[in-house]
Amino acid sequence: AKILMDSFAAECLRDFRLGKDLSTTSPSTFSEKKINALGFKKSSNSKCNNFSIEPINANDNLYFQMDFRIGSESGTLIKTATPSVNPSDSNSCELWAGDLCSTSDIGKNNWDNKFAIEKNKAKCDSDFFTWKNTQPSGQSNMWDDSANSCTKKVWVHKNYVADSESKYQDIKKSEECDSAKNNYSTFTGEKYISDCEKTFYFYNGLDMGSKNLMEVKLIEDNEITCKVSRENKRLTASNGKYVGEQSSGTCGNSYWICNQKILSSLDQWEESACYTP
């Protein structure tokens, strides 16, 4: 009978590795007639997660109830047994189940509780990550190892997980702000964004942090444009005086061109070969 039970356990472990539900699976080679011939019968509701046989004669002094149990998540296999009422050979029971050969259910229940916790944890984790993969925004529960229950509150905003509502609100607000700022990826100027509850000073979509720094960049841009325009005139314009470009920098000053050279003062012009008194 022990050899048959070991064989049944091996078949159930194979089914576990194949991903089958052990609570609805029985050993494939189980034969009621075979164990009946040995003086045993299958206990009611026996499946691979908890498979038990017991003596046909409940008052037998040698035969005893024996079973194996397999954790549906970990695949851990344990053997337990209940000795006969008037055992004539306790060694046989203990060789099968060790300390779990007992009339007490405490040790057996401890293992049942461990397996139940494993199963509940797996379901809790599966439900959470299935929900999280939808990129939701709100509160849910994860597994709490200290309480061994699916009661740990967490808040999720898309791909972010927070352990408090205040952190969740900060993450949500930051993400919504970033999304709103993306609408101004090429904008230059001052803009109040309600999702951020803040005024931004953009230069080509980049927040400069202050109005002054934004205006400095605009001045630099104007100066560059002015210098490019003046350079074009140096190469193509006739000799003489030219009014500076509209610019807040030095490029806005008047200048003279002499043979494709720029002269910055009247004295330089009067000393040049292009000057005629």
mmCIF file of C-alpha atoms in Angstrom:
data_model
loop_
_atom_site.group_PDB
_atom_site.id
_atom_site.type_symbol
_atom_site.label_atom_id
_atom_site.label_comp_id
_atom_site.label_asym_id
_atom_site.label_seq_id
_atom_site.Cartn_x
_atom_site.Cartn_y
_atom_site.Cartn_z
ATOM 1 C CA ALA A 1 0.000 0.000 0.000
ATOM 2 C CA LYS A 2 2.870 2.384 0.799
ATOM 3 C CA ILE A 3 4.523 1.595 -2.537
ATOM 4 C CA LEU A 4 1.272 2.350 -4.363
ATOM 5 C CA MET A 5 0.855 5.633 -2.478
ATOM 6 C CA ASP A 6 4.416 6.663 -3.393
ATOM 7 C CA SER A 7 3.589 5.904 -7.019
ATOM 8 C CA PHE A 8 0.389 7.954 -6.820
ATOM 9 C CA ALA A 9 2.339 10.853 -5.274
ATOM 10 C CA ALA A 10 4.865 10.786 -8.124
ATOM 11 C CA GLU A 11 2.015 10.930 -10.661
ATOM 12 C CA CYS A 12 0.439 13.879 -8.859
ATOM 13 C CA LEU A 13 3.771 15.741 -8.765
ATOM 14 C CA ARG A 14 4.070 15.203 -12.511
ATOM 15 C CA ASP A 15 0.602 16.707 -12.957
ATOM 16 C CA PHE A 16 1.682 19.644 -10.763
ATOM 17 C CA ARG A 17 4.646 20.319 -13.073
ATOM 18 C CA LEU A 18 2.245 20.215 -16.028
ATOM 19 C CA GLY A 19 0.202 22.985 -14.416
ATOM 20 C CA LYS A 20 -2.891 20.932 -13.615
ATOM 21 C CA ASP A 21 -5.289 21.800 -10.792
ATOM 22 C CA LEU A 22 -4.468 19.219 -8.120
ATOM 23 C CA SER A 23 -7.799 19.747 -6.363
ATOM 24 C CA THR A 24 -9.586 18.222 -9.383
ATOM 25 C CA THR A 25 -6.937 15.689 -10.414
ATOM 26 C CA SER A 26 -6.525 12.050 -9.341
ATOM 27 C CA PRO A 27 -3.524 9.732 -9.822
ATOM 28 C CA SER A 28 -3.800 8.302 -13.321
ATOM 29 C CA THR A 29 -3.056 4.681 -12.309
ATOM 30 C CA PHE A 30 -5.287 4.604 -9.246
ATOM 31 C CA SER A 31 -7.353 1.395 -8.993
ATOM 32 C CA GLU A 32 -10.021 0.972 -6.349
ATOM 33 C CA LYS A 33 -9.939 -2.805 -6.764
ATOM 34 C CA LYS A 34 -6.181 -2.944 -6.231
ATOM 35 C CA ILE A 35 -6.240 -1.133 -2.884
ATOM 36 C CA ASN A 36 -9.397 -3.004 -1.840
ATOM 37 C CA ALA A 37 -7.475 -6.231 -2.373
ATOM 38 C CA LEU A 38 -4.869 -4.919 0.057
ATOM 39 C CA GLY A 39 -7.504 -4.155 2.700
ATOM 40 C CA PHE A 40 -7.749 -0.398 2.025
ATOM 41 C CA LYS A 41 -10.239 1.957 0.476
ATOM 42 C CA LYS A 42 -9.888 5.490 -0.836
ATOM 43 C CA SER A 43 -11.064 8.134 1.604
ATOM 44 C CA SER A 44 -13.891 10.342 0.379
ATOM 45 C CA ASN A 45 -13.034 13.466 -1.630
ATOM 46 C CA SER A 46 -9.448 12.337 -2.148
ATOM 47 C CA LYS A 47 -7.651 14.229 -4.928
ATOM 48 C CA CYS A 48 -3.997 14.894 -5.684
ATOM 49 C CA ASN A 49 -3.853 17.876 -3.344
ATOM 50 C CA ASN A 50 -4.851 15.546 -0.465
ATOM 51 C CA PHE A 51 -4.981 11.857 -1.351
ATOM 52 C CA SER A 52 -5.881 9.429 1.432
ATOM 53 C CA ILE A 53 -6.508 5.723 1.899
ATOM 54 C CA GLU A 54 -7.852 4.069 5.044
ATOM 55 C CA PRO A 55 -8.383 0.479 6.300
ATOM 56 C CA ILE A 56 -11.616 -1.174 5.208
ATOM 57 C CA ASN A 57 -11.759 -2.598 8.736
ATOM 58 C CA ALA A 58 -11.687 0.489 10.966
ATOM 59 C CA ASN A 59 -10.688 -1.680 13.971
ATOM 60 C CA ASP A 60 -7.641 -3.246 12.312
ATOM 61 C CA ASN A 61 -4.631 -3.241 14.652
ATOM 62 C CA LEU A 62 -1.995 -3.100 11.883
ATOM 63 C CA TYR A 63 -3.420 -1.065 9.049
ATOM 64 C CA PHE A 64 -3.760 2.724 9.451
ATOM 65 C CA GLN A 65 -5.026 5.716 7.504
ATOM 66 C CA MET A 66 -2.277 7.322 5.395
ATOM 67 C CA ASP A 67 -2.220 10.210 2.969
ATOM 68 C CA PHE A 68 -0.004 12.638 1.078
ATOM 69 C CA ARG A 69 -0.625 16.342 0.553
ATOM 70 C CA ILE A 70 0.860 18.612 -2.104
ATOM 71 C CA GLY A 71 0.956 22.388 -1.980
ATOM 72 C CA SER A 72 -0.830 23.674 -5.067
ATOM 73 C CA GLU A 73 1.661 26.556 -5.450
ATOM 74 C CA SER A 74 4.973 25.298 -4.056
ATOM 75 C CA GLY A 75 4.640 21.622 -4.981
ATOM 76 C CA THR A 76 5.773 20.682 -1.465
ATOM 77 C CA LEU A 77 4.812 17.087 -0.654
ATOM 78 C CA ILE A 78 4.194 15.902 2.898
ATOM 79 C CA LYS A 79 2.940 12.603 4.274
ATOM 80 C CA THR A 80 0.598 12.298 7.222
ATOM 81 C CA ALA A 81 -1.153 9.391 8.919
ATOM 82 C CA THR A 82 -3.531 8.456 11.720
ATOM 83 C CA PRO A 83 -2.464 5.347 13.645
ATOM 84 C CA SER A 84 -4.900 2.516 14.260
ATOM 85 C CA VAL A 85 -6.979 2.479 17.425
ATOM 86 C CA ASN A 86 -4.914 -0.298 19.006
ATOM 87 C CA PRO A 87 -1.653 -0.204 17.047
ATOM 88 C CA SER A 88 0.505 -3.291 17.180
ATOM 89 C CA ASP A 89 3.292 -1.688 15.135
ATOM 90 C CA SER A 90 3.644 2.089 15.427
ATOM 91 C CA ASN A 91 6.964 1.977 13.550
ATOM 92 C CA SER A 92 5.174 1.311 10.263
ATOM 93 C CA CYS A 93 3.043 4.441 10.640
ATOM 94 C CA GLU A 94 6.033 6.570 11.677
ATOM 95 C CA LEU A 95 8.131 5.276 8.773
ATOM 96 C CA TRP A 96 5.435 6.697 6.494
ATOM 97 C CA ALA A 97 4.670 10.016 8.192
ATOM 98 C CA GLY A 98 7.280 10.586 10.913
ATOM 99 C CA ASP A 99 6.050 13.133 13.467
ATOM 100 C CA LEU A 100 2.887 13.560 11.419
ATOM 101 C CA CYS A 101 1.786 10.027 12.330
ATOM 102 C CA SER A 102 -0.552 11.240 15.034
ATOM 103 C CA THR A 103 -4.119 11.228 16.263
ATOM 104 C CA SER A 104 -3.771 15.004 16.716
ATOM 105 C CA ASP A 105 -4.651 17.263 13.812
ATOM 106 C CA ILE A 106 -2.433 20.153 14.937
ATOM 107 C CA GLY A 107 0.597 19.320 12.778
ATOM 108 C CA LYS A 108 -1.576 18.372 9.806
ATOM 109 C CA ASN A 109 -3.617 21.564 10.102
ATOM 110 C CA ASN A 110 -0.436 23.622 10.216
ATOM 111 C CA TRP A 111 0.563 22.252 6.823
ATOM 112 C CA ASP A 112 -2.946 22.723 5.472
ATOM 113 C CA ASN A 113 -2.793 26.342 6.605
ATOM 114 C CA LYS A 114 0.597 26.826 4.909
ATOM 115 C CA PHE A 115 -0.767 25.445 1.661
ATOM 116 C CA ALA A 116 -3.904 27.592 1.961
ATOM 117 C CA ILE A 117 -1.759 30.700 2.507
ATOM 118 C CA GLU A 118 0.342 29.815 -0.551
ATOM 119 C CA LYS A 119 -2.794 29.526 -2.653
ATOM 120 C CA ASN A 120 -4.337 32.742 -1.348
ATOM 121 C CA LYS A 121 -1.068 34.645 -1.875
ATOM 122 C CA ALA A 122 -0.794 33.404 -5.459
ATOM 123 C CA LYS A 123 -4.371 34.473 -6.205
ATOM 124 C CA CYS A 124 -3.822 37.861 -4.557
ATOM 125 C CA ASP A 125 -0.647 38.495 -6.575
ATOM 126 C CA SER A 126 -2.264 37.306 -9.795
ATOM 127 C CA ASP A 127 -5.336 39.501 -9.331
ATOM 128 C CA PHE A 128 -3.183 42.541 -8.543
ATOM 129 C CA PHE A 129 -0.818 42.239 -11.508
ATOM 130 C CA THR A 130 -3.670 41.437 -13.899
ATOM 131 C CA TRP A 131 -5.294 44.680 -12.767
ATOM 132 C CA LYS A 132 -2.014 46.634 -12.843
ATOM 133 C CA ASN A 133 -1.311 45.542 -16.426
ATOM 134 C CA THR A 134 -4.388 47.535 -17.523
ATOM 135 C CA GLN A 135 -2.464 50.680 -16.418
ATOM 136 C CA PRO A 136 -5.187 51.783 -13.995
ATOM 137 C CA SER A 137 -5.300 54.698 -11.581
ATOM 138 C CA GLY A 138 -6.611 53.935 -8.109
ATOM 139 C CA GLN A 139 -6.339 51.778 -4.989
ATOM 140 C CA SER A 140 -5.991 48.011 -4.728
ATOM 141 C CA ASN A 141 -4.654 45.356 -2.365
ATOM 142 C CA MET A 142 -1.449 43.326 -2.396
ATOM 143 C CA TRP A 143 -0.316 40.463 -0.191
ATOM 144 C CA ASP A 144 0.671 41.412 3.361
ATOM 145 C CA ASP A 145 3.324 38.937 4.551
ATOM 146 C CA SER A 146 3.045 40.068 8.160
ATOM 147 C CA ALA A 147 -0.714 39.403 8.250
ATOM 148 C CA ASN A 148 -0.731 36.541 5.737
ATOM 149 C CA SER A 149 -3.662 38.112 3.961
ATOM 150 C CA CYS A 150 -4.483 40.136 0.861
ATOM 151 C CA THR A 151 -4.934 43.338 2.833
ATOM 152 C CA LYS A 152 -1.920 45.544 2.056
ATOM 153 C CA LYS A 153 -3.302 48.727 0.519
ATOM 154 C CA VAL A 154 -1.399 50.181 -2.416
ATOM 155 C CA TRP A 155 -2.170 52.883 -4.955
ATOM 156 C CA VAL A 156 -1.329 52.565 -8.633
ATOM 157 C CA HIS A 157 -1.123 55.206 -11.310
ATOM 158 C CA LYS A 158 -0.332 53.528 -14.614
ATOM 159 C CA ASN A 159 3.148 52.009 -14.096
ATOM 160 C CA TYR A 160 3.779 53.596 -10.700
ATOM 161 C CA VAL A 161 3.013 51.912 -7.361
ATOM 162 C CA ALA A 162 2.782 53.943 -4.141
ATOM 163 C CA ASP A 163 2.348 52.775 -0.555
ATOM 164 C CA SER A 164 0.261 55.779 0.506
ATOM 165 C CA GLU A 165 -2.510 57.867 -0.996
ATOM 166 C CA SER A 166 -0.498 61.081 -0.632
ATOM 167 C CA LYS A 167 2.408 59.622 -2.656
ATOM 168 C CA TYR A 168 -0.105 58.361 -5.210
ATOM 169 C CA GLN A 169 -1.597 61.838 -5.582
ATOM 170 C CA ASP A 170 1.891 63.328 -6.008
ATOM 171 C CA ILE A 171 2.753 60.761 -8.699
ATOM 172 C CA LYS A 172 -0.560 61.282 -10.472
ATOM 173 C CA LYS A 173 -0.220 65.051 -10.384
ATOM 174 C CA SER A 174 3.371 64.868 -11.662
ATOM 175 C CA GLU A 175 2.393 62.560 -14.527
ATOM 176 C CA GLU A 176 -0.570 64.740 -15.513
ATOM 177 C CA CYS A 177 1.672 67.804 -15.355
ATOM 178 C CA ASP A 178 4.300 66.172 -17.586
ATOM 179 C CA SER A 179 1.589 65.182 -20.053
ATOM 180 C CA ALA A 180 0.249 68.739 -20.157
ATOM 181 C CA LYS A 181 3.756 70.176 -20.626
ATOM 182 C CA ASN A 182 4.257 67.943 -23.670
ATOM 183 C CA ASN A 183 1.739 70.149 -25.495
ATOM 184 C CA TYR A 184 4.313 72.950 -25.364
ATOM 185 C CA SER A 185 7.321 71.013 -26.634
ATOM 186 C CA THR A 186 8.202 73.760 -29.154
ATOM 187 C CA PHE A 187 6.587 76.746 -27.423
ATOM 188 C CA THR A 188 8.474 79.885 -26.427
ATOM 189 C CA GLY A 189 6.916 82.245 -23.925
ATOM 190 C CA GLU A 190 5.185 82.472 -20.567
ATOM 191 C CA LYS A 191 2.428 79.901 -19.879
ATOM 192 C CA TYR A 192 0.347 78.967 -16.839
ATOM 193 C CA ILE A 193 -0.550 75.246 -16.877
ATOM 194 C CA SER A 194 -3.480 74.383 -14.613
ATOM 195 C CA ASP A 195 -2.552 70.675 -14.361
ATOM 196 C CA CYS A 196 0.742 71.754 -12.809
ATOM 197 C CA GLU A 197 -0.686 74.738 -10.919
ATOM 198 C CA LYS A 198 2.389 76.640 -12.020
ATOM 199 C CA THR A 199 3.607 79.220 -14.543
ATOM 200 C CA PHE A 200 6.351 78.096 -16.893
ATOM 201 C CA TYR A 201 8.786 80.159 -18.947
ATOM 202 C CA PHE A 202 9.446 78.138 -22.078
ATOM 203 C CA TYR A 203 12.202 78.547 -24.599
ATOM 204 C CA ASN A 204 11.627 76.130 -27.499
ATOM 205 C CA GLY A 205 9.728 73.850 -25.120
ATOM 206 C CA LEU A 206 12.368 73.963 -22.375
ATOM 207 C CA ASP A 207 11.326 75.503 -19.064
ATOM 208 C CA MET A 208 13.964 78.092 -18.188
ATOM 209 C CA GLY A 209 12.726 78.423 -14.607
ATOM 210 C CA SER A 210 12.222 82.203 -14.595
ATOM 211 C CA LYS A 211 11.095 85.024 -16.840
ATOM 212 C CA ASN A 212 14.518 86.665 -16.749
ATOM 213 C CA LEU A 213 16.317 83.537 -17.936
ATOM 214 C CA MET A 214 13.772 83.066 -20.714
ATOM 215 C CA GLU A 215 14.290 86.650 -21.883
ATOM 216 C CA VAL A 216 18.074 86.225 -21.807
ATOM 217 C CA LYS A 217 17.690 83.357 -24.294
ATOM 218 C CA LEU A 218 15.469 85.506 -26.500
ATOM 219 C CA ILE A 219 18.073 88.296 -26.423
ATOM 220 C CA GLU A 220 20.766 85.811 -27.397
ATOM 221 C CA ASP A 221 18.599 84.629 -30.278
ATOM 222 C CA ASN A 222 18.057 88.189 -31.492
ATOM 223 C CA GLU A 223 21.779 88.876 -31.311
ATOM 224 C CA ILE A 224 22.565 85.795 -33.367
ATOM 225 C CA THR A 225 19.976 86.742 -35.994
ATOM 226 C CA CYS A 226 21.376 90.251 -36.126
ATOM 227 C CA LYS A 227 24.955 89.038 -36.569
ATOM 228 C CA VAL A 228 23.939 86.694 -39.383
ATOM 229 C CA SER A 229 22.168 89.575 -41.162
ATOM 230 C CA ARG A 230 25.159 91.867 -40.735
ATOM 231 C CA GLU A 231 27.503 89.184 -42.040
ATOM 232 C CA ASN A 232 25.381 88.829 -45.172
ATOM 233 C CA LYS A 233 25.650 92.576 -45.729
ATOM 234 C CA ARG A 234 29.416 92.499 -45.248
ATOM 235 C CA LEU A 235 29.717 90.049 -48.102
ATOM 236 C CA THR A 236 27.229 91.665 -50.498
ATOM 237 C CA ALA A 237 26.649 95.329 -49.643
ATOM 238 C CA SER A 238 28.435 98.370 -51.024
ATOM 239 C CA ASN A 239 30.966 100.357 -49.030
ATOM 240 C CA GLY A 240 29.454 102.902 -46.665
ATOM 241 C CA LYS A 241 27.583 103.429 -43.426
ATOM 242 C CA TYR A 242 24.783 101.096 -42.318
ATOM 243 C CA VAL A 243 22.229 101.393 -39.574
ATOM 244 C CA GLY A 244 22.438 98.548 -37.055
ATOM 245 C CA GLU A 245 19.855 95.805 -36.974
ATOM 246 C CA GLN A 246 17.014 95.926 -34.472
ATOM 247 C CA SER A 247 18.640 94.171 -31.543
ATOM 248 C CA SER A 248 19.153 94.639 -27.839
ATOM 249 C CA GLY A 249 22.842 93.717 -28.123
ATOM 250 C CA THR A 250 25.848 95.484 -29.658
ATOM 251 C CA CYS A 251 24.772 94.248 -33.063
ATOM 252 C CA GLY A 252 22.221 97.048 -33.071
ATOM 253 C CA ASN A 253 24.952 99.725 -33.351
ATOM 254 C CA SER A 254 25.656 101.497 -36.635
ATOM 255 C CA TYR A 255 28.697 100.296 -38.625
ATOM 256 C CA TRP A 256 30.602 100.896 -41.824
ATOM 257 C CA ILE A 257 31.603 98.461 -44.555
ATOM 258 C CA CYS A 258 34.860 98.904 -46.427
ATOM 259 C CA ASN A 259 35.847 96.300 -48.978
ATOM 260 C CA GLN A 260 33.919 93.539 -47.120
ATOM 261 C CA LYS A 261 35.335 94.634 -43.783
ATOM 262 C CA ILE A 262 33.145 95.884 -40.939
ATOM 263 C CA LEU A 263 34.305 99.037 -39.193
ATOM 264 C CA SER A 264 32.709 99.800 -35.859
ATOM 265 C CA SER A 265 33.493 103.527 -35.504
ATOM 266 C CA LEU A 266 33.629 106.708 -37.552
ATOM 267 C CA ASP A 267 37.358 107.102 -36.805
ATOM 268 C CA GLN A 268 38.030 103.674 -38.359
ATOM 269 C CA TRP A 269 35.966 104.634 -41.384
ATOM 270 C CA GLU A 270 37.793 107.962 -41.884
ATOM 271 C CA GLU A 271 41.121 106.160 -41.655
ATOM 272 C CA SER A 272 40.103 103.526 -44.185
ATOM 273 C CA ALA A 273 40.843 103.441 -47.897
ATOM 274 C CA CYS A 274 37.129 103.748 -48.625
ATOM 275 C CA TYR A 275 36.777 107.211 -47.036
ATOM 276 C CA THR A 276 36.588 110.278 -49.265
ATOM 277 C CA PRO A 277 36.728 113.668 -47.454
#
